[in-house]
Amino acid sequence: MKSSIRIMLAATALVAAPPLLAHGVAAGALAIGHPWSRETAPGQKAGGGFLTITNKGKTEDRLLSATSPAAADVQIHMMKVEDGVMRMRQVTGGLAIPAGGTLELKPGGYHIMFMGLKKPFKQGDMIPATLAFARQGKVAVRFKVQPIASTAPMEGGHGGH
Amino acid sequence: MADIEGGTPPMVVVRRILWVLVAVAAVFGVILAVGGGDGSKSAPAASAGAAIGGPFTLTAADGSTLTDRTLKGRPFAIFFGFTRCPDVCPTSLARMAQLREQLGPDGMKFDIVFVSVDPQHDRPADIGSYVALFKTPIIGATGTDAQLAQIQKEYGVYVRKVPIEGGDYTVDHTAAIYLMDKDGHFVTTIDYHENDKTALEKLKRIIA
Ligand SMILES: [Cu+2]
């Protein structure tokens, strides 16, 4: 168990070497909970990524941007269904993580948009990405790819219960 | 690497243009694509039942022709979207798959149809591999701009392409699922925000 954790640590040590919580990440005052994404089909050129970021510090931080070697472009988007119409927009200026608060990127709201996928996301893949924060700087995370029908992260890595 | 954004080969473009011409000339005379498409400011899906639905021609994921007549005889639930849609499309299709499961054997008494309103990115085969991920039979389809304009108009589907940074675009679109009876007549819609209980009752109505 310990050694597998060490191997996982080594694998994510490219940008920073934050300790892992499940497959979340702690970086300074920020705790990033289980980033996940949905599997994609060949020919499907984009996918959404979801995660939660808790700020345990006393100062607001902001999620400014994200990058990933798995996609040509990564943006932060907001999705809203209003008057029966789905609208998705790019978020400019980043998203605040208030002191003591949690920012949730989840279906029906904000997501990380992976665009121009270099290859399809397959169930079980861990998609590497780097999040950029105003205060905390760059933090490496990995998005766990789940079945397309998922609407929430499946923690524990055992699939169904 | 060069065609990561799904650049369309010139031949395919030519073929699509020809298809549009064929569709316009042979089928509709000189009818222009009204409503739908870029810049359409038509109102979001009407919930008043009056005239939703009608004849359409699309291309199914396997390349065959899908029309309103193909679907005749079985009720169907039809949803409009695009495969690059990261949230509401997979959520809605997954939900339909789940509702179908909850209906038990009755769940197979209606068809689920997913129409991509983004044929520029979604070729029929792409739509096929996309809907296959949901592990339940879903009829995937798309069409030429003219064919899509027609079905969007008939179903009162709002579609608008919105440019995003980096030269790409996203597609604002109606998120409702339209429930049609076995004769292709509109019954009701399942709203994105609606609970499963109401949605199940509505599905039972179309398969009754
Ligand atoms: Cu998006």
mmCIF file of C-alpha atoms and ligand atoms in Angstrom:
data_model
loop_
_atom_site.group_PDB
_atom_site.id
_atom_site.type_symbol
_atom_site.label_atom_id
_atom_site.label_comp_id
_atom_site.label_asym_id
_atom_site.label_seq_id
_atom_site.Cartn_x
_atom_site.Cartn_y
_atom_site.Cartn_z
ATOM 1 C CA MET A 1 0.000 0.000 0.000
ATOM 2 C CA LYS A 2 2.676 2.477 1.033
ATOM 3 C CA SER A 3 4.817 1.703 -1.967
ATOM 4 C CA SER A 4 1.898 2.117 -4.373
ATOM 5 C CA ILE A 5 1.256 5.531 -2.858
ATOM 6 C CA ARG A 6 4.905 6.340 -3.394
ATOM 7 C CA ILE A 7 4.653 5.275 -7.036
ATOM 8 C CA MET A 8 1.576 7.432 -7.527
ATOM 9 C CA LEU A 9 3.405 10.330 -5.914
ATOM 10 C CA ALA A 10 6.337 9.898 -8.218
ATOM 11 C CA ALA A 11 4.008 9.853 -11.202
ATOM 12 C CA THR A 12 2.451 13.186 -10.282
ATOM 13 C CA ALA A 13 5.658 14.868 -9.242
ATOM 14 C CA LEU A 14 6.154 16.624 -12.561
ATOM 15 C CA VAL A 15 4.933 20.105 -11.692
ATOM 16 C CA ALA A 16 4.774 19.978 -7.940
ATOM 17 C CA ALA A 17 4.809 17.106 -5.526
ATOM 18 C CA PRO A 18 1.686 17.562 -3.447
ATOM 19 C CA PRO A 19 0.549 14.803 -1.114
ATOM 20 C CA LEU A 20 -2.396 12.813 -2.419
ATOM 21 C CA LEU A 21 -5.762 12.476 -0.717
ATOM 22 C CA ALA A 22 -7.534 9.615 -2.460
ATOM 23 C CA HIS A 23 -6.752 10.967 -5.895
ATOM 24 C CA GLY A 24 -7.228 14.504 -4.669
ATOM 25 C CA VAL A 25 -4.405 16.883 -3.964
ATOM 26 C CA ALA A 26 -3.461 19.188 -1.091
ATOM 27 C CA ALA A 27 -1.504 22.271 -2.106
ATOM 28 C CA GLY A 28 -0.920 24.904 0.535
ATOM 29 C CA ALA A 29 -4.287 26.074 1.784
ATOM 30 C CA LEU A 30 -6.106 24.354 -1.066
ATOM 31 C CA ALA A 31 -7.558 20.853 -0.999
ATOM 32 C CA ILE A 32 -8.591 19.589 -4.401
ATOM 33 C CA GLY A 33 -11.118 16.751 -4.327
ATOM 34 C CA HIS A 34 -11.332 13.892 -6.819
ATOM 35 C CA PRO A 35 -11.067 15.485 -10.244
ATOM 36 C CA TRP A 36 -13.028 13.376 -12.733
ATOM 37 C CA SER A 37 -14.070 13.375 -16.323
ATOM 38 C CA ARG A 38 -16.320 11.360 -18.596
ATOM 39 C CA GLU A 39 -15.136 8.872 -21.165
ATOM 40 C CA THR A 40 -15.307 10.112 -24.747
ATOM 41 C CA ALA A 41 -15.950 8.381 -28.051
ATOM 42 C CA PRO A 42 -13.529 8.444 -30.956
ATOM 43 C CA GLY A 43 -14.414 11.511 -32.981
ATOM 44 C CA GLN A 44 -15.704 13.333 -29.929
ATOM 45 C CA LYS A 45 -13.295 16.248 -29.701
ATOM 46 C CA ALA A 46 -14.105 17.623 -26.282
ATOM 47 C CA GLY A 47 -14.853 16.563 -22.737
ATOM 48 C CA GLY A 48 -15.688 18.159 -19.417
ATOM 49 C CA GLY A 49 -13.707 17.880 -16.188
ATOM 50 C CA PHE A 50 -15.109 18.320 -12.701
ATOM 51 C CA LEU A 51 -13.578 18.799 -9.249
ATOM 52 C CA THR A 52 -13.980 20.571 -5.939
ATOM 53 C CA ILE A 53 -11.502 23.011 -4.443
ATOM 54 C CA THR A 54 -11.636 23.875 -0.765
ATOM 55 C CA ASN A 55 -9.726 26.834 0.583
ATOM 56 C CA LYS A 56 -8.673 26.216 4.170
ATOM 57 C CA GLY A 57 -6.754 29.461 4.321
ATOM 58 C CA LYS A 58 -7.718 32.944 5.431
ATOM 59 C CA THR A 59 -7.292 34.579 2.039
ATOM 60 C CA GLU A 60 -9.326 34.167 -1.125
ATOM 61 C CA ASP A 61 -7.643 32.409 -4.007
ATOM 62 C CA ARG A 62 -8.730 32.177 -7.641
ATOM 63 C CA LEU A 63 -8.652 29.373 -10.170
ATOM 64 C CA LEU A 64 -7.354 31.224 -13.225
ATOM 65 C CA SER A 65 -6.767 28.621 -15.899
ATOM 66 C CA ALA A 66 -5.850 25.045 -16.667
ATOM 67 C CA THR A 67 -3.678 23.241 -19.181
ATOM 68 C CA SER A 68 -3.296 19.612 -20.137
ATOM 69 C CA PRO A 69 -1.056 17.652 -22.473
ATOM 70 C CA ALA A 70 -4.168 15.608 -23.361
ATOM 71 C CA ALA A 71 -5.947 18.509 -25.070
ATOM 72 C CA ALA A 72 -5.065 21.259 -27.520
ATOM 73 C CA ASP A 73 -6.885 23.798 -25.389
ATOM 74 C CA VAL A 74 -8.341 23.834 -21.899
ATOM 75 C CA GLN A 75 -10.808 26.449 -20.727
ATOM 76 C CA ILE A 76 -13.022 27.088 -17.733
ATOM 77 C CA HIS A 77 -16.688 27.040 -18.711
ATOM 78 C CA MET A 78 -20.045 27.661 -17.183
ATOM 79 C CA MET A 79 -23.103 25.711 -18.289
ATOM 80 C CA LYS A 80 -26.640 26.771 -17.586
ATOM 81 C CA VAL A 81 -30.059 25.549 -18.638
ATOM 82 C CA GLU A 82 -32.396 28.511 -18.664
ATOM 83 C CA ASP A 83 -35.817 28.778 -20.307
ATOM 84 C CA GLY A 84 -35.212 25.283 -21.638
ATOM 85 C CA VAL A 85 -32.029 26.236 -23.462
ATOM 86 C CA MET A 86 -28.530 24.979 -22.639
ATOM 87 C CA ARG A 87 -25.928 27.692 -22.819
ATOM 88 C CA MET A 88 -22.217 27.238 -22.258
ATOM 89 C CA ARG A 89 -19.851 30.158 -21.857
ATOM 90 C CA GLN A 90 -16.181 30.621 -21.179
ATOM 91 C CA VAL A 91 -15.419 32.015 -17.751
ATOM 92 C CA THR A 92 -13.078 34.974 -17.924
ATOM 93 C CA GLY A 93 -11.238 36.320 -14.918
ATOM 94 C CA GLY A 94 -11.185 33.002 -13.093
ATOM 95 C CA LEU A 95 -13.314 31.567 -10.319
ATOM 96 C CA ALA A 96 -13.008 32.640 -6.676
ATOM 97 C CA ILE A 97 -12.371 30.164 -3.898
ATOM 98 C CA PRO A 98 -13.312 32.200 -0.851
ATOM 99 C CA ALA A 99 -11.376 31.839 2.395
ATOM 100 C CA GLY A 100 -12.882 28.874 4.208
ATOM 101 C CA GLY A 101 -15.097 28.124 1.222
ATOM 102 C CA THR A 102 -15.390 25.505 -1.498
ATOM 103 C CA LEU A 103 -15.610 25.956 -5.242
ATOM 104 C CA GLU A 104 -17.440 23.145 -6.970
ATOM 105 C CA LEU A 105 -17.065 22.336 -10.641
ATOM 106 C CA LYS A 106 -19.820 19.802 -11.252
ATOM 107 C CA PRO A 107 -22.440 18.857 -13.845
ATOM 108 C CA GLY A 108 -25.031 21.577 -14.199
ATOM 109 C CA GLY A 109 -22.570 24.353 -13.412
ATOM 110 C CA TYR A 110 -18.897 25.008 -13.973
ATOM 111 C CA HIS A 111 -16.531 22.606 -15.718
ATOM 112 C CA ILE A 112 -13.038 22.398 -17.082
ATOM 113 C CA MET A 113 -13.434 22.082 -20.848
ATOM 114 C CA PHE A 114 -10.867 19.895 -22.579
ATOM 115 C CA MET A 115 -10.948 20.782 -26.260
ATOM 116 C CA GLY A 116 -9.164 19.188 -29.158
ATOM 117 C CA LEU A 117 -8.579 15.877 -27.387
ATOM 118 C CA LYS A 118 -5.402 14.188 -28.592
ATOM 119 C CA LYS A 119 -7.022 10.815 -28.080
ATOM 120 C CA PRO A 120 -10.287 9.592 -26.559
ATOM 121 C CA PHE A 121 -10.602 9.529 -22.782
ATOM 122 C CA LYS A 122 -11.006 5.914 -21.713
ATOM 123 C CA GLN A 123 -12.536 4.691 -18.477
ATOM 124 C CA GLY A 124 -9.846 4.424 -15.824
ATOM 125 C CA ASP A 125 -7.452 6.821 -17.561
ATOM 126 C CA MET A 126 -5.932 9.497 -15.366
ATOM 127 C CA ILE A 127 -5.787 12.705 -17.412
ATOM 128 C CA PRO A 128 -2.947 14.942 -16.257
ATOM 129 C CA ALA A 129 -3.650 18.650 -15.986
ATOM 130 C CA THR A 130 -2.154 21.694 -14.350
ATOM 131 C CA LEU A 131 -4.376 24.194 -12.599
ATOM 132 C CA ALA A 132 -3.154 27.751 -12.197
ATOM 133 C CA PHE A 133 -4.222 29.692 -9.098
ATOM 134 C CA ALA A 134 -3.693 33.372 -8.371
ATOM 135 C CA ARG A 135 -2.026 32.700 -4.998
ATOM 136 C CA GLN A 136 -1.135 29.041 -4.908
ATOM 137 C CA GLY A 137 0.392 29.037 -8.386
ATOM 138 C CA LYS A 138 0.462 25.865 -10.430
ATOM 139 C CA VAL A 139 -0.904 22.614 -9.068
ATOM 140 C CA ALA A 140 -0.776 19.281 -10.882
ATOM 141 C CA VAL A 141 -3.903 17.141 -10.753
ATOM 142 C CA ARG A 142 -5.191 14.104 -12.558
ATOM 143 C CA PHE A 143 -8.751 13.692 -13.783
ATOM 144 C CA LYS A 144 -10.045 10.180 -13.396
ATOM 145 C CA VAL A 145 -12.056 9.081 -16.422
ATOM 146 C CA GLN A 146 -15.408 7.544 -15.507
ATOM 147 C CA PRO A 147 -18.309 6.082 -17.509
ATOM 148 C CA ILE A 148 -20.104 8.662 -19.636
ATOM 149 C CA ALA A 149 -23.254 8.169 -17.580
ATOM 150 C CA SER A 150 -21.549 9.419 -14.400
ATOM 151 C CA THR A 151 -22.919 12.529 -12.769
ATOM 152 C CA ALA A 152 -20.616 12.524 -9.749
ATOM 153 C CA PRO A 153 -17.165 11.237 -8.858
ATOM 154 C CA MET A 154 -16.929 7.562 -8.006
ATOM 155 C CA GLU A 155 -14.515 7.431 -5.122
ATOM 156 C CA GLY A 156 -12.637 4.439 -3.882
ATOM 157 C CA GLY A 157 -11.975 3.167 -7.377
ATOM 158 C CA HIS A 158 -14.284 0.148 -7.070
ATOM 159 C CA GLY A 159 -16.962 1.219 -9.506
ATOM 160 C CA GLY A 160 -20.406 0.004 -8.428
ATOM 161 C CA HIS A 161 -21.356 -0.827 -4.855
ATOM 162 C CA MET B 1 -1.889 16.216 -34.935
ATOM 163 C CA ALA B 2 -2.792 18.781 -37.553
ATOM 164 C CA ASP B 3 -6.470 17.986 -37.576
ATOM 165 C CA ILE B 4 -7.106 17.829 -33.883
ATOM 166 C CA GLU B 5 -10.008 20.235 -34.200
ATOM 167 C CA GLY B 6 -11.708 17.879 -36.617
ATOM 168 C CA GLY B 7 -10.934 19.772 -39.796
ATOM 169 C CA THR B 8 -13.245 18.526 -42.514
ATOM 170 C CA PRO B 9 -11.587 17.120 -45.624
ATOM 171 C CA PRO B 10 -12.488 19.126 -48.746
ATOM 172 C CA MET B 11 -14.165 16.109 -50.385
ATOM 173 C CA VAL B 12 -16.522 15.754 -47.467
ATOM 174 C CA VAL B 13 -17.363 19.432 -47.689
ATOM 175 C CA VAL B 14 -18.083 19.097 -51.391
ATOM 176 C CA ARG B 15 -20.209 16.042 -50.723
ATOM 177 C CA ARG B 16 -22.127 17.869 -48.039
ATOM 178 C CA ILE B 17 -22.743 20.840 -50.283
ATOM 179 C CA LEU B 18 -24.018 18.474 -52.967
ATOM 180 C CA TRP B 19 -26.291 16.819 -50.453
ATOM 181 C CA VAL B 20 -27.703 20.180 -49.494
ATOM 182 C CA LEU B 21 -28.343 20.962 -53.163
ATOM 183 C CA VAL B 22 -29.962 17.590 -53.727
ATOM 184 C CA ALA B 23 -32.136 17.975 -50.678
ATOM 185 C CA VAL B 24 -33.187 21.486 -51.571
ATOM 186 C CA ALA B 25 -33.736 20.846 -55.268
ATOM 187 C CA ALA B 26 -35.282 17.407 -55.218
ATOM 188 C CA VAL B 27 -37.286 17.450 -52.057
ATOM 189 C CA PHE B 28 -38.309 20.977 -51.241
ATOM 190 C CA GLY B 29 -38.100 22.817 -54.501
ATOM 191 C CA VAL B 30 -36.637 26.158 -53.676
ATOM 192 C CA ILE B 31 -37.399 26.266 -49.968
ATOM 193 C CA LEU B 32 -34.615 27.944 -48.071
ATOM 194 C CA ALA B 33 -33.391 26.875 -44.706
ATOM 195 C CA VAL B 34 -35.666 28.831 -42.431
ATOM 196 C CA GLY B 35 -35.101 29.099 -38.690
ATOM 197 C CA GLY B 36 -32.440 26.991 -36.966
ATOM 198 C CA GLY B 37 -28.816 27.465 -37.860
ATOM 199 C CA ASP B 38 -26.749 30.520 -37.121
ATOM 200 C CA GLY B 39 -28.348 33.704 -36.004
ATOM 201 C CA SER B 40 -31.755 32.153 -35.597
ATOM 202 C CA LYS B 41 -33.552 34.101 -32.937
ATOM 203 C CA SER B 42 -36.514 31.773 -32.780
ATOM 204 C CA ALA B 43 -37.989 31.240 -29.362
ATOM 205 C CA PRO B 44 -36.954 28.295 -27.205
ATOM 206 C CA ALA B 45 -38.945 25.097 -27.450
ATOM 207 C CA ALA B 46 -42.609 25.718 -27.197
ATOM 208 C CA SER B 47 -44.387 23.637 -24.609
ATOM 209 C CA ALA B 48 -47.777 24.208 -26.147
ATOM 210 C CA GLY B 49 -48.395 21.026 -28.071
ATOM 211 C CA ALA B 50 -49.947 22.490 -31.206
ATOM 212 C CA ALA B 51 -47.664 21.737 -34.123
ATOM 213 C CA ILE B 52 -44.515 20.122 -32.748
ATOM 214 C CA GLY B 53 -43.147 17.367 -34.954
ATOM 215 C CA GLY B 54 -43.534 16.549 -38.607
ATOM 216 C CA PRO B 55 -41.745 14.901 -41.500
ATOM 217 C CA PHE B 56 -37.962 14.947 -41.542
ATOM 218 C CA THR B 57 -35.046 13.262 -43.257
ATOM 219 C CA LEU B 58 -31.745 12.668 -41.500
ATOM 220 C CA THR B 59 -28.760 10.338 -41.772
ATOM 221 C CA ALA B 60 -28.478 7.706 -39.051
ATOM 222 C CA ALA B 61 -25.158 6.736 -37.476
ATOM 223 C CA ASP B 62 -24.826 3.699 -39.756
ATOM 224 C CA GLY B 63 -25.227 5.897 -42.813
ATOM 225 C CA SER B 64 -28.808 4.842 -43.530
ATOM 226 C CA THR B 65 -31.593 7.331 -44.008
ATOM 227 C CA LEU B 66 -33.695 8.086 -40.966
ATOM 228 C CA THR B 67 -37.067 9.707 -41.481
ATOM 229 C CA ASP B 68 -40.200 10.247 -39.439
ATOM 230 C CA ARG B 69 -41.575 7.217 -41.276
ATOM 231 C CA THR B 70 -38.701 5.020 -40.091
ATOM 232 C CA LEU B 71 -39.772 5.776 -36.536
ATOM 233 C CA LYS B 72 -43.493 5.217 -37.134
ATOM 234 C CA GLY B 73 -45.153 2.504 -35.073
ATOM 235 C CA ARG B 74 -43.084 3.082 -31.951
ATOM 236 C CA PRO B 75 -43.125 6.011 -29.537
ATOM 237 C CA PHE B 76 -39.846 7.874 -29.300
ATOM 238 C CA ALA B 77 -37.960 10.328 -27.135
ATOM 239 C CA ILE B 78 -35.896 12.748 -29.180
ATOM 240 C CA PHE B 79 -33.106 14.994 -27.954
ATOM 241 C CA PHE B 80 -31.014 17.536 -29.841
ATOM 242 C CA GLY B 81 -27.385 18.225 -28.972
ATOM 243 C CA PHE B 82 -23.788 17.758 -30.062
ATOM 244 C CA THR B 83 -21.037 15.369 -28.988
ATOM 245 C CA ARG B 84 -18.672 18.122 -27.791
ATOM 246 C CA CYS B 85 -21.332 19.174 -25.304
ATOM 247 C CA PRO B 86 -19.650 18.236 -22.018
ATOM 248 C CA ASP B 87 -22.553 18.368 -19.649
ATOM 249 C CA VAL B 88 -26.219 18.535 -20.555
ATOM 250 C CA CYS B 89 -26.026 16.061 -23.461
ATOM 251 C CA PRO B 90 -24.353 13.170 -21.633
ATOM 252 C CA THR B 91 -26.429 13.943 -18.547
ATOM 253 C CA SER B 92 -29.686 13.842 -20.508
ATOM 254 C CA LEU B 93 -28.839 10.724 -22.511
ATOM 255 C CA ALA B 94 -27.592 8.928 -19.411
ATOM 256 C CA ARG B 95 -30.808 9.880 -17.713
ATOM 257 C CA MET B 96 -32.900 8.478 -20.554
ATOM 258 C CA ALA B 97 -30.922 5.245 -20.356
ATOM 259 C CA GLN B 98 -31.513 5.102 -16.627
ATOM 260 C CA LEU B 99 -35.242 5.862 -16.892
ATOM 261 C CA ARG B 100 -35.529 3.163 -19.528
ATOM 262 C CA GLU B 101 -33.938 0.701 -17.145
ATOM 263 C CA GLN B 102 -36.351 1.703 -14.401
ATOM 264 C CA LEU B 103 -39.262 0.892 -16.698
ATOM 265 C CA GLY B 104 -38.107 -2.709 -16.931
ATOM 266 C CA PRO B 105 -39.273 -4.577 -20.050
ATOM 267 C CA ASP B 106 -41.488 -1.590 -20.971
ATOM 268 C CA GLY B 107 -38.317 0.446 -21.298
ATOM 269 C CA MET B 108 -37.710 -1.077 -24.708
ATOM 270 C CA LYS B 109 -41.147 -0.039 -25.974
ATOM 271 C CA PHE B 110 -39.881 3.336 -27.123
ATOM 272 C CA ASP B 111 -36.899 4.555 -29.094
ATOM 273 C CA ILE B 112 -34.361 7.090 -27.926
ATOM 274 C CA VAL B 113 -33.168 9.377 -30.705
ATOM 275 C CA PHE B 114 -30.192 11.723 -30.442
ATOM 276 C CA VAL B 115 -29.848 14.295 -33.207
ATOM 277 C CA SER B 116 -26.569 16.156 -33.496
ATOM 278 C CA VAL B 117 -27.159 19.737 -34.571
ATOM 279 C CA ASP B 118 -23.426 20.135 -35.224
ATOM 280 C CA PRO B 119 -22.778 18.163 -38.434
ATOM 281 C CA GLN B 120 -19.632 20.198 -38.989
ATOM 282 C CA HIS B 121 -17.975 18.229 -36.172
ATOM 283 C CA ASP B 122 -20.214 15.197 -35.772
ATOM 284 C CA ARG B 123 -20.196 12.823 -38.682
ATOM 285 C CA PRO B 124 -22.754 10.015 -38.529
ATOM 286 C CA ALA B 125 -20.158 7.412 -37.503
ATOM 287 C CA ASP B 126 -18.891 9.690 -34.692
ATOM 288 C CA ILE B 127 -22.418 9.987 -33.384
ATOM 289 C CA GLY B 128 -22.703 6.194 -33.495
ATOM 290 C CA SER B 129 -19.640 5.671 -31.332
ATOM 291 C CA TYR B 130 -20.828 8.412 -28.988
ATOM 292 C CA VAL B 131 -24.299 6.977 -28.359
ATOM 293 C CA ALA B 132 -22.817 3.471 -28.003
ATOM 294 C CA LEU B 133 -21.141 4.618 -24.770
ATOM 295 C CA PHE B 134 -24.535 4.809 -23.052
ATOM 296 C CA LYS B 135 -24.978 1.024 -23.118
ATOM 297 C CA THR B 136 -28.559 1.120 -24.310
ATOM 298 C CA PRO B 137 -29.848 1.298 -27.886
ATOM 299 C CA ILE B 138 -29.927 4.945 -28.955
ATOM 300 C CA ILE B 139 -30.564 6.007 -32.529
ATOM 301 C CA GLY B 140 -27.960 8.618 -33.412
ATOM 302 C CA ALA B 141 -28.502 10.888 -36.389
ATOM 303 C CA THR B 142 -27.602 14.148 -38.009
ATOM 304 C CA GLY B 143 -28.222 15.792 -41.348
ATOM 305 C CA THR B 144 -27.316 18.509 -43.735
ATOM 306 C CA ASP B 145 -27.826 22.072 -42.619
ATOM 307 C CA ALA B 146 -31.076 22.169 -44.581
ATOM 308 C CA GLN B 147 -32.348 18.910 -43.115
ATOM 309 C CA LEU B 148 -31.495 20.053 -39.604
ATOM 310 C CA ALA B 149 -33.093 23.436 -40.163
ATOM 311 C CA GLN B 150 -36.271 21.641 -41.118
ATOM 312 C CA ILE B 151 -36.492 19.354 -38.097
ATOM 313 C CA GLN B 152 -35.399 22.132 -35.730
ATOM 314 C CA LYS B 153 -38.170 24.318 -37.054
ATOM 315 C CA GLU B 154 -40.764 21.572 -36.775
ATOM 316 C CA TYR B 155 -39.792 20.742 -33.220
ATOM 317 C CA GLY B 156 -39.275 24.346 -32.178
ATOM 318 C CA VAL B 157 -35.673 23.599 -31.279
ATOM 319 C CA TYR B 158 -33.485 26.589 -30.595
ATOM 320 C CA VAL B 159 -29.936 26.231 -31.941
ATOM 321 C CA ARG B 160 -27.283 28.904 -32.047
ATOM 322 C CA LYS B 161 -23.564 28.590 -32.625
ATOM 323 C CA VAL B 162 -21.542 30.778 -30.277
ATOM 324 C CA PRO B 163 -17.851 31.419 -30.956
ATOM 325 C CA ILE B 164 -15.450 30.760 -28.111
ATOM 326 C CA GLU B 165 -11.814 31.705 -27.656
ATOM 327 C CA GLY B 166 -9.400 29.852 -29.912
ATOM 328 C CA GLY B 167 -11.564 29.893 -33.042
ATOM 329 C CA ASP B 168 -13.902 27.163 -31.868
ATOM 330 C CA TYR B 169 -17.581 27.430 -31.115
ATOM 331 C CA THR B 170 -20.142 25.967 -28.798
ATOM 332 C CA VAL B 171 -23.794 25.381 -29.565
ATOM 333 C CA ASP B 172 -26.596 26.804 -27.453
ATOM 334 C CA HIS B 173 -29.504 24.471 -27.848
ATOM 335 C CA THR B 174 -32.851 23.416 -26.437
ATOM 336 C CA ALA B 175 -32.267 20.990 -23.582
ATOM 337 C CA ALA B 176 -35.734 19.450 -23.452
ATOM 338 C CA ILE B 177 -36.401 15.856 -24.442
ATOM 339 C CA TYR B 178 -39.425 15.617 -26.739
ATOM 340 C CA LEU B 179 -41.735 12.681 -26.225
ATOM 341 C CA MET B 180 -43.637 11.584 -29.308
ATOM 342 C CA ASP B 181 -46.307 8.885 -29.641
ATOM 343 C CA LYS B 182 -46.180 5.960 -32.054
ATOM 344 C CA ASP B 183 -47.710 8.074 -34.812
ATOM 345 C CA GLY B 184 -45.070 10.747 -34.408
ATOM 346 C CA HIS B 185 -47.399 13.139 -32.638
ATOM 347 C CA PHE B 186 -46.050 15.324 -29.896
ATOM 348 C CA VAL B 187 -47.106 14.341 -26.376
ATOM 349 C CA THR B 188 -44.957 16.327 -23.967
ATOM 350 C CA THR B 189 -41.382 17.205 -23.054
ATOM 351 C CA ILE B 190 -39.109 16.137 -20.228
ATOM 352 C CA ASP B 191 -37.411 19.196 -18.857
ATOM 353 C CA TYR B 192 -33.775 19.203 -17.776
ATOM 354 C CA HIS B 193 -34.702 20.220 -14.235
ATOM 355 C CA GLU B 194 -37.610 17.817 -13.875
ATOM 356 C CA ASN B 195 -37.510 15.012 -11.318
ATOM 357 C CA ASP B 196 -37.367 11.352 -12.289
ATOM 358 C CA LYS B 197 -40.819 10.554 -10.959
ATOM 359 C CA THR B 198 -42.545 13.008 -13.287
ATOM 360 C CA ALA B 199 -40.297 11.969 -16.157
ATOM 361 C CA LEU B 200 -41.190 8.301 -15.634
ATOM 362 C CA GLU B 201 -44.906 9.077 -15.605
ATOM 363 C CA LYS B 202 -44.534 10.921 -18.877
ATOM 364 C CA LEU B 203 -42.664 8.030 -20.448
ATOM 365 C CA LYS B 204 -45.402 5.663 -19.308
ATOM 366 C CA ARG B 205 -47.884 7.876 -21.114
ATOM 367 C CA ILE B 206 -46.174 7.497 -24.468
ATOM 368 C CA ILE B 207 -45.716 3.736 -24.193
ATOM 369 C CA ALA B 208 -49.216 3.100 -22.811
HETATM 370 CU CU CU C 1 -17.636 23.619 -21.921
#
